[in-house]
Amino acid sequence: YNWYYAFKTVAQLLAEEKHDKVVWIDALGFEWAPYIVNILERQMGFVVQKKFVARANIPSTTDNNRIADSTYIQDFDQVIHSDYKHPQSLIKQLSLVKTLIMNKIYLADGQTVAIVSDHGTTALARLQENVKIYNFSDSSHEGRCMWVKDKLIEDKDVIIHENDLAGEKKACLIALRYTSLYNRPKHEVHGGATPEEVLVPVLFVSKAKAVTPKSFSVSPSVLKLSIRKPILSLLIKPMPPLGMKLFVQYKNKKIGELQFDKSDGRWKLMLVGFKSGSYELTLVVGASEHLLKIELAGGLKETDLL
């Protein structure tokens, strides 16, 4: 309870932060947040203004965590309930999450969308054999929880939690760790109180503001490179927004996109297919263009015969 109540609920965060609409992706635990932020910012050009770790109500079931006035997406929840096979299941989930984010998140200018979830899932309960320590056949969600009238056992594996559901206090026997209340599950499950079942992301996303062409300075504009290692290395200020495409053209033909190197804060591109000589390239940063003069020197240096 110490760590659980240290986090706000999804409903609390939605009440506190301004937003125009809510997209609810069922069964998306917080461990997916970095991957989703990367897709939103790097590939879609959006800005994640704020990101939070929120807690689901326990038991961590959908019925106990419904999100009103939202666009509900159930595709991911349906996939996690199929038999788990590593790494095939993870690969399938990665592909599906990317598809959902890129195809379901729409933003008009000035809009902010909140991406939220009702609960996460755990695959680790599959690995914990019950050996009939608990045999509650009336339990739900693959033995992760069970509504009860009488106070039953509490030990290191289970906890009795009183939940105020729709104004009615109800007690629930909840799996606290990975031993479930009935048979060992064969796929990812939720309903219990492990961190991956309980912690979910709340992301507030908007469009990136337009940047004027004069906003960027690029240095150096003249570079001498070795033909053996012809790597453009440029300092661009201010930092272009995440998701903005930076690419180089030669004779109006795109030859490659620059990648940001966090180790030295520079944007880089390996020039491929060029011979020794002088070239004029065009660097495109958003809506602005910058002329680069490149001199590629040969890798061998001739010496006079004695």
PDB file of C-alpha atoms in Angstrom:
ATOM      1  CA  TYR A   1       0.000   0.000   0.000  1.00  0.00           C
ATOM      2  CA  ASN A   2       2.907   2.382   0.608  1.00  0.00           C
ATOM      3  CA  TRP A   3       4.017   2.363  -3.023  1.00  0.00           C
ATOM      4  CA  TYR A   4       0.514   1.780  -4.423  1.00  0.00           C
ATOM      5  CA  TYR A   5      -1.060   4.901  -2.904  1.00  0.00           C
ATOM      6  CA  ALA A   6       2.004   6.999  -3.780  1.00  0.00           C
ATOM      7  CA  PHE A   7       0.601   7.174  -7.341  1.00  0.00           C
ATOM      8  CA  LYS A   8      -2.512   9.000  -8.491  1.00  0.00           C
ATOM      9  CA  THR A   9      -5.293   7.245 -10.367  1.00  0.00           C
ATOM     10  CA  VAL A  10      -6.014   7.819 -14.049  1.00  0.00           C
ATOM     11  CA  ALA A  11      -9.235   9.640 -13.111  1.00  0.00           C
ATOM     12  CA  GLN A  12      -7.359  12.012 -10.788  1.00  0.00           C
ATOM     13  CA  LEU A  13      -4.796  12.915 -13.453  1.00  0.00           C
ATOM     14  CA  LEU A  14      -7.472  13.466 -16.109  1.00  0.00           C
ATOM     15  CA  ALA A  15      -9.289  15.802 -13.718  1.00  0.00           C
ATOM     16  CA  GLU A  16      -6.105  17.788 -13.017  1.00  0.00           C
ATOM     17  CA  GLU A  17      -4.603  18.140 -16.516  1.00  0.00           C
ATOM     18  CA  LYS A  18      -6.127  19.972 -19.486  1.00  0.00           C
ATOM     19  CA  HIS A  19      -6.980  17.847 -22.507  1.00  0.00           C
ATOM     20  CA  ASP A  20      -9.476  17.765 -25.364  1.00  0.00           C
ATOM     21  CA  LYS A  21     -10.075  14.035 -25.716  1.00  0.00           C
ATOM     22  CA  VAL A  22      -9.091  10.702 -24.183  1.00  0.00           C
ATOM     23  CA  VAL A  23      -7.921   7.537 -25.968  1.00  0.00           C
ATOM     24  CA  TRP A  24      -8.169   4.447 -23.761  1.00  0.00           C
ATOM     25  CA  ILE A  25      -6.061   1.458 -24.867  1.00  0.00           C
ATOM     26  CA  ASP A  26      -7.091  -1.576 -22.829  1.00  0.00           C
ATOM     27  CA  ALA A  27      -4.387  -3.599 -20.989  1.00  0.00           C
ATOM     28  CA  LEU A  28      -1.462  -1.267 -21.687  1.00  0.00           C
ATOM     29  CA  GLY A  29       0.945  -1.350 -18.722  1.00  0.00           C
ATOM     30  CA  PHE A  30       3.432   1.412 -17.954  1.00  0.00           C
ATOM     31  CA  GLU A  31       6.378  -0.562 -19.389  1.00  0.00           C
ATOM     32  CA  TRP A  32       5.018   0.356 -22.844  1.00  0.00           C
ATOM     33  CA  ALA A  33       5.340   4.110 -22.202  1.00  0.00           C
ATOM     34  CA  PRO A  34       8.924   4.664 -23.533  1.00  0.00           C
ATOM     35  CA  TYR A  35       8.122   2.743 -26.725  1.00  0.00           C
ATOM     36  CA  ILE A  36       4.919   4.749 -27.295  1.00  0.00           C
ATOM     37  CA  VAL A  37       6.634   8.087 -26.598  1.00  0.00           C
ATOM     38  CA  ASN A  38       9.321   7.180 -29.140  1.00  0.00           C
ATOM     39  CA  ILE A  39       6.692   6.449 -31.806  1.00  0.00           C
ATOM     40  CA  LEU A  40       4.728   9.628 -31.051  1.00  0.00           C
ATOM     41  CA  GLU A  41       7.740  11.945 -31.108  1.00  0.00           C
ATOM     42  CA  ARG A  42      10.285  10.326 -33.421  1.00  0.00           C
ATOM     43  CA  GLN A  43       7.968   8.871 -36.036  1.00  0.00           C
ATOM     44  CA  MET A  44       4.787  10.953 -35.863  1.00  0.00           C
ATOM     45  CA  GLY A  45       6.227  14.366 -34.992  1.00  0.00           C
ATOM     46  CA  PHE A  46       3.968  14.908 -31.963  1.00  0.00           C
ATOM     47  CA  VAL A  47       5.056  16.308 -28.608  1.00  0.00           C
ATOM     48  CA  VAL A  48       4.417  14.415 -25.368  1.00  0.00           C
ATOM     49  CA  GLN A  49       3.883  17.405 -23.110  1.00  0.00           C
ATOM     50  CA  LYS A  50       3.484  15.457 -19.884  1.00  0.00           C
ATOM     51  CA  LYS A  51       3.815  11.811 -18.883  1.00  0.00           C
ATOM     52  CA  PHE A  52       2.740  10.162 -15.635  1.00  0.00           C
ATOM     53  CA  VAL A  53       2.759   6.806 -13.886  1.00  0.00           C
ATOM     54  CA  ALA A  54      -0.782   6.157 -12.653  1.00  0.00           C
ATOM     55  CA  ARG A  55      -2.295   3.355 -10.584  1.00  0.00           C
ATOM     56  CA  ALA A  56      -5.252   1.215 -11.508  1.00  0.00           C
ATOM     57  CA  ASN A  57      -7.934   0.452  -8.957  1.00  0.00           C
ATOM     58  CA  ILE A  58      -7.467  -3.028  -7.512  1.00  0.00           C
ATOM     59  CA  PRO A  59      -8.528  -5.593  -8.431  1.00  0.00           C
ATOM     60  CA  SER A  60      -6.921  -4.518 -11.713  1.00  0.00           C
ATOM     61  CA  THR A  61      -9.843  -5.545 -13.925  1.00  0.00           C
ATOM     62  CA  THR A  62     -11.467  -3.591 -16.734  1.00  0.00           C
ATOM     63  CA  ASP A  63     -14.838  -3.450 -14.949  1.00  0.00           C
ATOM     64  CA  ASN A  64     -13.138  -1.818 -11.970  1.00  0.00           C
ATOM     65  CA  ASN A  65     -11.274   0.767 -14.093  1.00  0.00           C
ATOM     66  CA  ARG A  66     -13.574   1.959 -16.855  1.00  0.00           C
ATOM     67  CA  ILE A  67     -12.702   5.386 -18.278  1.00  0.00           C
ATOM     68  CA  ALA A  68     -15.715   7.535 -19.095  1.00  0.00           C
ATOM     69  CA  ASP A  69     -16.000   9.750 -22.182  1.00  0.00           C
ATOM     70  CA  SER A  70     -13.106   8.107 -24.016  1.00  0.00           C
ATOM     71  CA  THR A  71     -12.341   6.428 -27.324  1.00  0.00           C
ATOM     72  CA  TYR A  72     -12.042   2.769 -26.329  1.00  0.00           C
ATOM     73  CA  ILE A  73      -9.537   0.503 -28.125  1.00  0.00           C
ATOM     74  CA  GLN A  74      -9.701  -3.183 -27.146  1.00  0.00           C
ATOM     75  CA  ASP A  75      -7.386  -4.720 -29.775  1.00  0.00           C
ATOM     76  CA  PHE A  76      -4.356  -5.061 -27.484  1.00  0.00           C
ATOM     77  CA  ASP A  77      -6.365  -6.655 -24.666  1.00  0.00           C
ATOM     78  CA  GLN A  78      -7.635  -9.316 -27.062  1.00  0.00           C
ATOM     79  CA  VAL A  79      -4.091 -10.226 -28.130  1.00  0.00           C
ATOM     80  CA  ILE A  80      -2.650 -10.574 -24.614  1.00  0.00           C
ATOM     81  CA  HIS A  81      -5.295 -13.157 -23.719  1.00  0.00           C
ATOM     82  CA  SER A  82      -3.955 -15.649 -26.270  1.00  0.00           C
ATOM     83  CA  ASP A  83      -1.406 -18.282 -25.165  1.00  0.00           C
ATOM     84  CA  TYR A  84       1.972 -16.680 -24.478  1.00  0.00           C
ATOM     85  CA  LYS A  85       4.988 -17.812 -26.505  1.00  0.00           C
ATOM     86  CA  HIS A  86       8.313 -16.036 -26.200  1.00  0.00           C
ATOM     87  CA  PRO A  87       9.479 -14.181 -28.236  1.00  0.00           C
ATOM     88  CA  GLN A  88       6.651 -14.475 -30.774  1.00  0.00           C
ATOM     89  CA  SER A  89       4.042 -12.921 -28.468  1.00  0.00           C
ATOM     90  CA  LEU A  90       6.264  -9.943 -27.652  1.00  0.00           C
ATOM     91  CA  ILE A  91       7.060  -9.332 -31.333  1.00  0.00           C
ATOM     92  CA  LYS A  92       3.353  -9.424 -32.183  1.00  0.00           C
ATOM     93  CA  GLN A  93       2.547  -7.013 -29.355  1.00  0.00           C
ATOM     94  CA  LEU A  94       5.264  -4.546 -30.412  1.00  0.00           C
ATOM     95  CA  SER A  95       3.876  -4.501 -33.945  1.00  0.00           C
ATOM     96  CA  LEU A  96       0.281  -4.088 -32.759  1.00  0.00           C
ATOM     97  CA  VAL A  97       1.038  -1.244 -30.340  1.00  0.00           C
ATOM     98  CA  LYS A  98       2.884   0.647 -33.088  1.00  0.00           C
ATOM     99  CA  THR A  99      -0.032   0.137 -35.491  1.00  0.00           C
ATOM    100  CA  LEU A 100      -2.584   1.308 -32.915  1.00  0.00           C
ATOM    101  CA  ILE A 101      -0.646   4.447 -32.003  1.00  0.00           C
ATOM    102  CA  MET A 102       0.036   5.430 -35.625  1.00  0.00           C
ATOM    103  CA  ASN A 103      -3.497   4.690 -36.869  1.00  0.00           C
ATOM    104  CA  LYS A 104      -5.690   5.668 -33.907  1.00  0.00           C
ATOM    105  CA  ILE A 105      -4.115   8.864 -32.570  1.00  0.00           C
ATOM    106  CA  TYR A 106      -5.455  11.894 -34.453  1.00  0.00           C
ATOM    107  CA  LEU A 107      -4.694  15.488 -33.487  1.00  0.00           C
ATOM    108  CA  ALA A 108      -5.949  18.796 -34.829  1.00  0.00           C
ATOM    109  CA  ASP A 109      -3.946  21.982 -34.350  1.00  0.00           C
ATOM    110  CA  GLY A 110      -4.126  23.120 -30.744  1.00  0.00           C
ATOM    111  CA  GLN A 111      -5.589  19.834 -29.489  1.00  0.00           C
ATOM    112  CA  THR A 112      -4.251  17.754 -26.624  1.00  0.00           C
ATOM    113  CA  VAL A 113      -5.093  14.065 -26.395  1.00  0.00           C
ATOM    114  CA  ALA A 114      -4.650  11.955 -23.267  1.00  0.00           C
ATOM    115  CA  ILE A 115      -3.547   8.363 -23.921  1.00  0.00           C
ATOM    116  CA  VAL A 116      -4.448   6.168 -20.952  1.00  0.00           C
ATOM    117  CA  SER A 117      -5.093   2.578 -19.939  1.00  0.00           C
ATOM    118  CA  ASP A 118      -7.194   0.725 -17.379  1.00  0.00           C
ATOM    119  CA  HIS A 119      -4.613  -1.829 -16.223  1.00  0.00           C
ATOM    120  CA  GLY A 120      -1.449  -3.639 -17.268  1.00  0.00           C
ATOM    121  CA  THR A 121      -0.688  -7.344 -17.467  1.00  0.00           C
ATOM    122  CA  THR A 122       1.851  -9.820 -16.151  1.00  0.00           C
ATOM    123  CA  ALA A 123       3.376 -12.764 -17.992  1.00  0.00           C
ATOM    124  CA  LEU A 124       5.226 -13.953 -14.882  1.00  0.00           C
ATOM    125  CA  ALA A 125       2.200 -15.639 -13.281  1.00  0.00           C
ATOM    126  CA  ARG A 126       2.559 -18.290 -16.013  1.00  0.00           C
ATOM    127  CA  LEU A 127       5.888 -19.335 -14.451  1.00  0.00           C
ATOM    128  CA  GLN A 128       4.640 -19.721 -10.872  1.00  0.00           C
ATOM    129  CA  GLU A 129       3.152 -23.163 -10.262  1.00  0.00           C
ATOM    130  CA  ASN A 130       0.251 -23.098  -7.813  1.00  0.00           C
ATOM    131  CA  VAL A 131       0.524 -26.789  -6.762  1.00  0.00           C
ATOM    132  CA  LYS A 132      -2.941 -26.225  -5.289  1.00  0.00           C
ATOM    133  CA  ILE A 133      -1.808 -24.043  -2.408  1.00  0.00           C
ATOM    134  CA  TYR A 134      -4.947 -22.113  -3.294  1.00  0.00           C
ATOM    135  CA  ASN A 135      -7.873 -23.789  -5.035  1.00  0.00           C
ATOM    136  CA  PHE A 136     -10.496 -21.094  -5.454  1.00  0.00           C
ATOM    137  CA  SER A 137     -12.412 -22.311  -8.486  1.00  0.00           C
ATOM    138  CA  ASP A 138     -14.771 -19.310  -8.230  1.00  0.00           C
ATOM    139  CA  SER A 139     -11.926 -16.864  -8.781  1.00  0.00           C
ATOM    140  CA  SER A 140     -11.820 -14.759 -11.956  1.00  0.00           C
ATOM    141  CA  HIS A 141      -9.167 -13.498 -14.381  1.00  0.00           C
ATOM    142  CA  GLU A 142      -7.203 -16.763 -14.307  1.00  0.00           C
ATOM    143  CA  GLY A 143      -7.131 -16.781 -10.512  1.00  0.00           C
ATOM    144  CA  ARG A 144      -5.842 -13.242 -10.019  1.00  0.00           C
ATOM    145  CA  CYS A 145      -8.808 -12.066  -7.910  1.00  0.00           C
ATOM    146  CA  MET A 146     -12.115 -13.115  -6.356  1.00  0.00           C
ATOM    147  CA  TRP A 147     -14.960 -11.103  -4.823  1.00  0.00           C
ATOM    148  CA  VAL A 148     -15.741 -12.464  -1.364  1.00  0.00           C
ATOM    149  CA  LYS A 149     -18.322 -11.910   1.375  1.00  0.00           C
ATOM    150  CA  ASP A 150     -16.370 -13.396   4.267  1.00  0.00           C
ATOM    151  CA  LYS A 151     -12.831 -12.450   5.208  1.00  0.00           C
ATOM    152  CA  LEU A 152     -10.617 -15.312   4.118  1.00  0.00           C
ATOM    153  CA  ILE A 153      -6.902 -15.914   4.509  1.00  0.00           C
ATOM    154  CA  GLU A 154      -4.214 -13.308   4.092  1.00  0.00           C
ATOM    155  CA  ASP A 155      -0.556 -14.256   3.657  1.00  0.00           C
ATOM    156  CA  LYS A 156       2.474 -13.294   1.583  1.00  0.00           C
ATOM    157  CA  ASP A 157       0.746 -14.287  -1.673  1.00  0.00           C
ATOM    158  CA  VAL A 158      -2.749 -12.826  -1.248  1.00  0.00           C
ATOM    159  CA  ILE A 159      -4.445  -9.828   0.324  1.00  0.00           C
ATOM    160  CA  ILE A 160      -8.019  -8.877   1.196  1.00  0.00           C
ATOM    161  CA  HIS A 161      -8.786  -5.460  -0.285  1.00  0.00           C
ATOM    162  CA  GLU A 162     -11.940  -3.452   0.326  1.00  0.00           C
ATOM    163  CA  ASN A 163     -13.050  -1.670  -2.808  1.00  0.00           C
ATOM    164  CA  ASP A 164     -15.738   1.013  -2.999  1.00  0.00           C
ATOM    165  CA  LEU A 165     -17.317  -0.127  -6.261  1.00  0.00           C
ATOM    166  CA  ALA A 166     -20.219   2.040  -7.419  1.00  0.00           C
ATOM    167  CA  GLY A 167     -20.800   3.205  -3.860  1.00  0.00           C
ATOM    168  CA  GLU A 168     -20.947  -0.338  -2.480  1.00  0.00           C
ATOM    169  CA  LYS A 169     -18.052  -1.570  -0.374  1.00  0.00           C
ATOM    170  CA  LYS A 170     -16.984  -5.015  -1.533  1.00  0.00           C
ATOM    171  CA  ALA A 171     -14.111  -7.179  -0.353  1.00  0.00           C
ATOM    172  CA  CYS A 172     -11.833  -8.867  -2.858  1.00  0.00           C
ATOM    173  CA  LEU A 173      -9.212 -11.572  -2.436  1.00  0.00           C
ATOM    174  CA  ILE A 174      -6.328 -10.485  -4.673  1.00  0.00           C
ATOM    175  CA  ALA A 175      -3.133 -12.190  -5.806  1.00  0.00           C
ATOM    176  CA  LEU A 176      -0.379 -10.035  -4.346  1.00  0.00           C
ATOM    177  CA  ARG A 177       2.479 -11.779  -6.160  1.00  0.00           C
ATOM    178  CA  TYR A 178       2.639 -14.367  -8.946  1.00  0.00           C
ATOM    179  CA  THR A 179       0.940 -17.362  -7.334  1.00  0.00           C
ATOM    180  CA  SER A 180      -2.649 -17.296  -8.584  1.00  0.00           C
ATOM    181  CA  LEU A 181      -5.739 -18.369  -6.656  1.00  0.00           C
ATOM    182  CA  TYR A 182      -6.509 -21.332  -8.905  1.00  0.00           C
ATOM    183  CA  ASN A 183      -4.740 -22.948 -11.851  1.00  0.00           C
ATOM    184  CA  ARG A 184      -1.544 -21.516 -13.313  1.00  0.00           C
ATOM    185  CA  PRO A 185      -2.468 -19.284 -16.295  1.00  0.00           C
ATOM    186  CA  LYS A 186      -1.179 -19.968 -19.798  1.00  0.00           C
ATOM    187  CA  HIS A 187      -1.128 -16.371 -20.992  1.00  0.00           C
ATOM    188  CA  GLU A 188      -0.680 -12.850 -19.681  1.00  0.00           C
ATOM    189  CA  VAL A 189      -3.162 -11.946 -16.968  1.00  0.00           C
ATOM    190  CA  HIS A 190      -4.400  -9.052 -14.877  1.00  0.00           C
ATOM    191  CA  GLY A 191      -6.602  -8.530 -11.860  1.00  0.00           C
ATOM    192  CA  GLY A 192      -3.822  -8.934  -9.302  1.00  0.00           C
ATOM    193  CA  ALA A 193      -1.720  -6.383  -7.444  1.00  0.00           C
ATOM    194  CA  THR A 194       1.759  -6.800  -8.962  1.00  0.00           C
ATOM    195  CA  PRO A 195       3.309  -3.546 -10.261  1.00  0.00           C
ATOM    196  CA  GLU A 196       3.006  -4.545 -13.913  1.00  0.00           C
ATOM    197  CA  GLU A 197      -0.726  -5.232 -13.476  1.00  0.00           C
ATOM    198  CA  VAL A 198      -1.357  -2.038 -11.530  1.00  0.00           C
ATOM    199  CA  LEU A 199       0.859   0.708 -13.033  1.00  0.00           C
ATOM    200  CA  VAL A 200      -0.317   2.346 -16.257  1.00  0.00           C
ATOM    201  CA  PRO A 201       0.777   5.308 -18.415  1.00  0.00           C
ATOM    202  CA  VAL A 202      -1.030   8.625 -18.767  1.00  0.00           C
ATOM    203  CA  LEU A 203       0.403  10.633 -21.670  1.00  0.00           C
ATOM    204  CA  PHE A 204      -0.716  14.116 -22.747  1.00  0.00           C
ATOM    205  CA  VAL A 205       0.126  14.613 -26.423  1.00  0.00           C
ATOM    206  CA  SER A 206      -0.091  17.597 -28.779  1.00  0.00           C
ATOM    207  CA  LYS A 207       1.195  18.656 -32.184  1.00  0.00           C
ATOM    208  CA  ALA A 208       4.634  20.215 -32.447  1.00  0.00           C
ATOM    209  CA  LYS A 209       4.597  23.970 -32.987  1.00  0.00           C
ATOM    210  CA  ALA A 210       5.706  25.133 -36.423  1.00  0.00           C
ATOM    211  CA  VAL A 211       9.311  26.303 -36.597  1.00  0.00           C
ATOM    212  CA  THR A 212      10.246  29.172 -38.908  1.00  0.00           C
ATOM    213  CA  PRO A 213      13.091  28.663 -41.431  1.00  0.00           C
ATOM    214  CA  LYS A 214      15.320  31.228 -39.702  1.00  0.00           C
ATOM    215  CA  SER A 215      15.140  29.413 -36.372  1.00  0.00           C
ATOM    216  CA  PHE A 216      18.144  27.130 -37.040  1.00  0.00           C
ATOM    217  CA  SER A 217      21.844  27.719 -37.376  1.00  0.00           C
ATOM    218  CA  VAL A 218      24.054  24.976 -38.819  1.00  0.00           C
ATOM    219  CA  SER A 219      27.812  24.662 -38.406  1.00  0.00           C
ATOM    220  CA  PRO A 220      30.146  24.078 -40.023  1.00  0.00           C
ATOM    221  CA  SER A 221      28.916  24.907 -43.512  1.00  0.00           C
ATOM    222  CA  VAL A 222      32.242  23.931 -45.095  1.00  0.00           C
ATOM    223  CA  LEU A 223      33.628  20.475 -44.311  1.00  0.00           C
ATOM    224  CA  LYS A 224      36.735  18.559 -45.353  1.00  0.00           C
ATOM    225  CA  LEU A 225      36.180  14.831 -45.063  1.00  0.00           C
ATOM    226  CA  SER A 226      38.207  11.721 -45.759  1.00  0.00           C
ATOM    227  CA  ILE A 227      36.847   9.447 -48.483  1.00  0.00           C
ATOM    228  CA  ARG A 228      37.609   6.532 -46.143  1.00  0.00           C
ATOM    229  CA  LYS A 229      35.179   7.819 -43.492  1.00  0.00           C
ATOM    230  CA  PRO A 230      32.937  10.475 -45.052  1.00  0.00           C
ATOM    231  CA  ILE A 231      30.698  11.264 -42.087  1.00  0.00           C
ATOM    232  CA  LEU A 232      28.860  14.573 -41.984  1.00  0.00           C
ATOM    233  CA  SER A 233      28.882  15.836 -38.384  1.00  0.00           C
ATOM    234  CA  LEU A 234      26.839  18.977 -37.824  1.00  0.00           C
ATOM    235  CA  LEU A 235      25.867  21.125 -34.861  1.00  0.00           C
ATOM    236  CA  ILE A 236      22.310  22.452 -35.207  1.00  0.00           C
ATOM    237  CA  LYS A 237      20.889  25.074 -32.852  1.00  0.00           C
ATOM    238  CA  PRO A 238      18.365  25.224 -31.368  1.00  0.00           C
ATOM    239  CA  MET A 239      17.640  21.511 -31.054  1.00  0.00           C
ATOM    240  CA  PRO A 240      15.092  20.523 -33.751  1.00  0.00           C
ATOM    241  CA  PRO A 241      11.836  19.137 -32.332  1.00  0.00           C
ATOM    242  CA  LEU A 242      11.740  15.372 -31.932  1.00  0.00           C
ATOM    243  CA  GLY A 243      10.075  13.852 -34.966  1.00  0.00           C
ATOM    244  CA  MET A 244      11.275  16.546 -37.397  1.00  0.00           C
ATOM    245  CA  LYS A 245      12.991  15.005 -40.412  1.00  0.00           C
ATOM    246  CA  LEU A 246      16.521  16.263 -41.184  1.00  0.00           C
ATOM    247  CA  PHE A 247      17.883  15.105 -44.529  1.00  0.00           C
ATOM    248  CA  VAL A 248      20.519  15.926 -47.137  1.00  0.00           C
ATOM    249  CA  GLN A 249      19.949  16.462 -50.862  1.00  0.00           C
ATOM    250  CA  TYR A 250      22.370  16.381 -53.785  1.00  0.00           C
ATOM    251  CA  LYS A 251      21.145  17.819 -57.078  1.00  0.00           C
ATOM    252  CA  ASN A 252      17.594  17.925 -55.636  1.00  0.00           C
ATOM    253  CA  LYS A 253      17.700  14.221 -54.792  1.00  0.00           C
ATOM    254  CA  LYS A 254      17.445  13.020 -51.210  1.00  0.00           C
ATOM    255  CA  ILE A 255      20.529  10.989 -50.254  1.00  0.00           C
ATOM    256  CA  GLY A 256      19.855  10.251 -46.575  1.00  0.00           C
ATOM    257  CA  GLU A 257      18.451  11.299 -43.194  1.00  0.00           C
ATOM    258  CA  LEU A 258      20.629  12.588 -40.366  1.00  0.00           C
ATOM    259  CA  GLN A 259      20.607  10.780 -37.023  1.00  0.00           C
ATOM    260  CA  PHE A 260      21.161  12.477 -33.680  1.00  0.00           C
ATOM    261  CA  ASP A 261      24.180  11.270 -31.686  1.00  0.00           C
ATOM    262  CA  LYS A 262      23.533  11.813 -27.984  1.00  0.00           C
ATOM    263  CA  SER A 263      27.207  11.232 -27.110  1.00  0.00           C
ATOM    264  CA  ASP A 264      28.335  14.542 -28.618  1.00  0.00           C
ATOM    265  CA  GLY A 265      25.062  16.317 -29.443  1.00  0.00           C
ATOM    266  CA  ARG A 266      25.641  16.376 -33.212  1.00  0.00           C
ATOM    267  CA  TRP A 267      23.623  15.261 -36.229  1.00  0.00           C
ATOM    268  CA  LYS A 268      25.384  12.750 -38.471  1.00  0.00           C
ATOM    269  CA  LEU A 269      25.140  11.069 -41.857  1.00  0.00           C
ATOM    270  CA  MET A 270      27.513   8.737 -43.706  1.00  0.00           C
ATOM    271  CA  LEU A 271      27.928   9.864 -47.330  1.00  0.00           C
ATOM    272  CA  VAL A 272      27.721   6.826 -49.581  1.00  0.00           C
ATOM    273  CA  GLY A 273      28.607   6.617 -53.267  1.00  0.00           C
ATOM    274  CA  PHE A 274      30.699   9.784 -53.517  1.00  0.00           C
ATOM    275  CA  LYS A 275      34.188   9.943 -55.019  1.00  0.00           C
ATOM    276  CA  SER A 276      37.002  12.343 -54.157  1.00  0.00           C
ATOM    277  CA  GLY A 277      36.153  15.905 -55.082  1.00  0.00           C
ATOM    278  CA  SER A 278      34.123  18.960 -54.138  1.00  0.00           C
ATOM    279  CA  TYR A 279      30.349  18.915 -53.749  1.00  0.00           C
ATOM    280  CA  GLU A 280      27.524  21.263 -52.798  1.00  0.00           C
ATOM    281  CA  LEU A 281      24.838  19.587 -50.714  1.00  0.00           C
ATOM    282  CA  THR A 282      21.600  20.941 -49.298  1.00  0.00           C
ATOM    283  CA  LEU A 283      20.637  20.264 -45.677  1.00  0.00           C
ATOM    284  CA  VAL A 284      16.881  20.395 -45.086  1.00  0.00           C
ATOM    285  CA  VAL A 285      15.772  21.110 -41.495  1.00  0.00           C
ATOM    286  CA  GLY A 286      11.997  21.319 -41.348  1.00  0.00           C
ATOM    287  CA  ALA A 287      11.069  24.145 -43.720  1.00  0.00           C
ATOM    288  CA  SER A 288      14.575  25.611 -43.928  1.00  0.00           C
ATOM    289  CA  GLU A 289      17.456  24.779 -46.279  1.00  0.00           C
ATOM    290  CA  HIS A 290      21.184  25.204 -45.654  1.00  0.00           C
ATOM    291  CA  LEU A 291      24.003  24.961 -48.199  1.00  0.00           C
ATOM    292  CA  LEU A 292      26.886  22.642 -47.277  1.00  0.00           C
ATOM    293  CA  LYS A 293      30.183  22.700 -49.157  1.00  0.00           C
ATOM    294  CA  ILE A 294      31.936  19.352 -48.916  1.00  0.00           C
ATOM    295  CA  GLU A 295      35.457  18.423 -49.982  1.00  0.00           C
ATOM    296  CA  LEU A 296      36.210  14.696 -50.027  1.00  0.00           C
ATOM    297  CA  ALA A 297      39.948  13.967 -49.925  1.00  0.00           C
ATOM    298  CA  GLY A 298      41.419  10.687 -51.177  1.00  0.00           C
ATOM    299  CA  GLY A 299      42.702   8.229 -48.622  1.00  0.00           C
ATOM    300  CA  LEU A 300      46.193   7.736 -50.130  1.00  0.00           C
ATOM    301  CA  LYS A 301      48.891  10.374 -50.218  1.00  0.00           C
ATOM    302  CA  GLU A 302      51.541  10.085 -52.969  1.00  0.00           C
ATOM    303  CA  THR A 303      55.240  10.600 -52.135  1.00  0.00           C
ATOM    304  CA  ASP A 304      58.062  11.406 -54.558  1.00  0.00           C
ATOM    305  CA  LEU A 305      60.392   8.560 -55.439  1.00  0.00           C
ATOM    306  CA  LEU A 306      63.960   9.132 -54.218  1.00  0.00           C
TER     307      LEU A 306
END
